[in-house]
């Protein structure tokens, strides 16, 4: 599965990526 998180710098993409890794076990 490929997910692309798009947004401006500081929009929380890294935070959301960390939560996806924790919740679903998808490598980042």
Tab-separated table of N, CA and C in Angstrom, residues 1-27:
chain	number	residue	atom	x	y	z
A	1	UNK	N	0.853	-1.173	0.000
A	1	UNK	CA	0.000	0.000	0.000
A	1	UNK	C	0.899	1.236	0.000
A	2	UNK	N	0.594	2.169	-0.867
A	2	UNK	CA	1.325	3.435	-0.913
A	2	UNK	C	0.390	4.556	-0.512
A	3	UNK	N	0.801	5.316	0.474
A	3	UNK	CA	0.041	6.486	0.896
A	3	UNK	C	0.888	7.717	0.657
A	4	UNK	N	0.261	8.764	0.157
A	4	UNK	CA	0.962	10.024	-0.063
A	4	UNK	C	0.281	11.080	0.791
A	5	UNK	N	1.033	11.656	1.718
A	5	UNK	CA	0.510	12.724	2.564
A	5	UNK	C	0.998	14.046	1.990
A	6	UNK	N	0.058	14.876	1.581
A	6	UNK	CA	0.417	16.149	0.964
A	6	UNK	C	-0.038	17.297	1.845
A	7	UNK	N	0.743	18.357	1.846
A	7	UNK	CA	0.377	19.536	2.606
A	7	UNK	C	1.556	20.477	2.730
A	8	UNK	N	1.269	21.636	3.243
A	8	UNK	CA	2.297	22.646	3.431
A	8	UNK	C	3.247	22.244	4.554
A	9	UNK	N	4.452	22.806	4.568
A	9	UNK	CA	5.357	22.549	5.685
A	9	UNK	C	4.701	22.938	7.013
A	10	UNK	N	4.828	22.069	7.988
A	10	UNK	CA	4.245	22.337	9.299
A	10	UNK	C	2.785	21.955	9.418
A	11	UNK	N	2.241	21.276	8.396
A	11	UNK	CA	0.823	20.921	8.410
A	11	UNK	C	0.541	19.641	9.198
A	12	UNK	N	1.597	18.928	9.618
A	12	UNK	CA	1.392	17.728	10.424
A	12	UNK	C	1.539	16.427	9.658
A	13	UNK	N	2.166	16.468	8.492
A	13	UNK	CA	2.332	15.241	7.712
A	13	UNK	C	3.163	14.212	8.466
A	14	UNK	N	4.243	14.661	9.095
A	14	UNK	CA	5.096	13.740	9.845
A	14	UNK	C	4.367	13.117	11.014
A	15	UNK	N	3.571	13.914	11.693
A	15	UNK	CA	2.784	13.419	12.825
A	15	UNK	C	1.786	12.371	12.352
A	16	UNK	N	1.097	12.649	11.264
A	16	UNK	CA	0.128	11.691	10.735
A	16	UNK	C	0.826	10.411	10.279
A	17	UNK	N	2.002	10.554	9.662
A	17	UNK	CA	2.752	9.377	9.226
A	17	UNK	C	3.124	8.506	10.423
A	18	UNK	N	3.549	9.130	11.519
A	18	UNK	CA	3.887	8.366	12.725
A	18	UNK	C	2.672	7.619	13.253
A	19	UNK	N	1.524	8.256	13.253
A	19	UNK	CA	0.307	7.601	13.751
A	19	UNK	C	-0.099	6.442	12.852
A	20	UNK	N	0.063	6.591	11.541
A	20	UNK	CA	-0.253	5.501	10.619
A	20	UNK	C	0.665	4.315	10.888
A	21	UNK	N	1.953	4.590	11.111
A	21	UNK	CA	2.909	3.524	11.414
A	21	UNK	C	2.490	2.799	12.686
A	22	UNK	N	2.136	3.548	13.724
A	22	UNK	CA	1.754	2.936	15.000
A	22	UNK	C	0.456	2.151	14.877
A	23	UNK	N	-0.539	2.716	14.191
A	23	UNK	CA	-1.860	2.087	14.131
A	23	UNK	C	-1.910	0.889	13.189
A	24	UNK	N	-1.213	0.978	12.059
A	24	UNK	CA	-1.360	-0.041	11.024
A	24	UNK	C	-0.099	-0.853	10.773
A	25	UNK	N	1.019	-0.441	11.379
A	25	UNK	CA	2.262	-1.182	11.198
A	25	UNK	C	2.851	-1.044	9.803
A	26	UNK	N	2.496	0.013	9.089
A	26	UNK	CA	3.022	0.247	7.743
A	26	UNK	C	4.377	0.932	7.890
A	27	UNK	N	5.425	0.425	7.235
A	27	UNK	CA	6.734	1.078	7.365
A	27	UNK	C	6.722	2.482	6.781
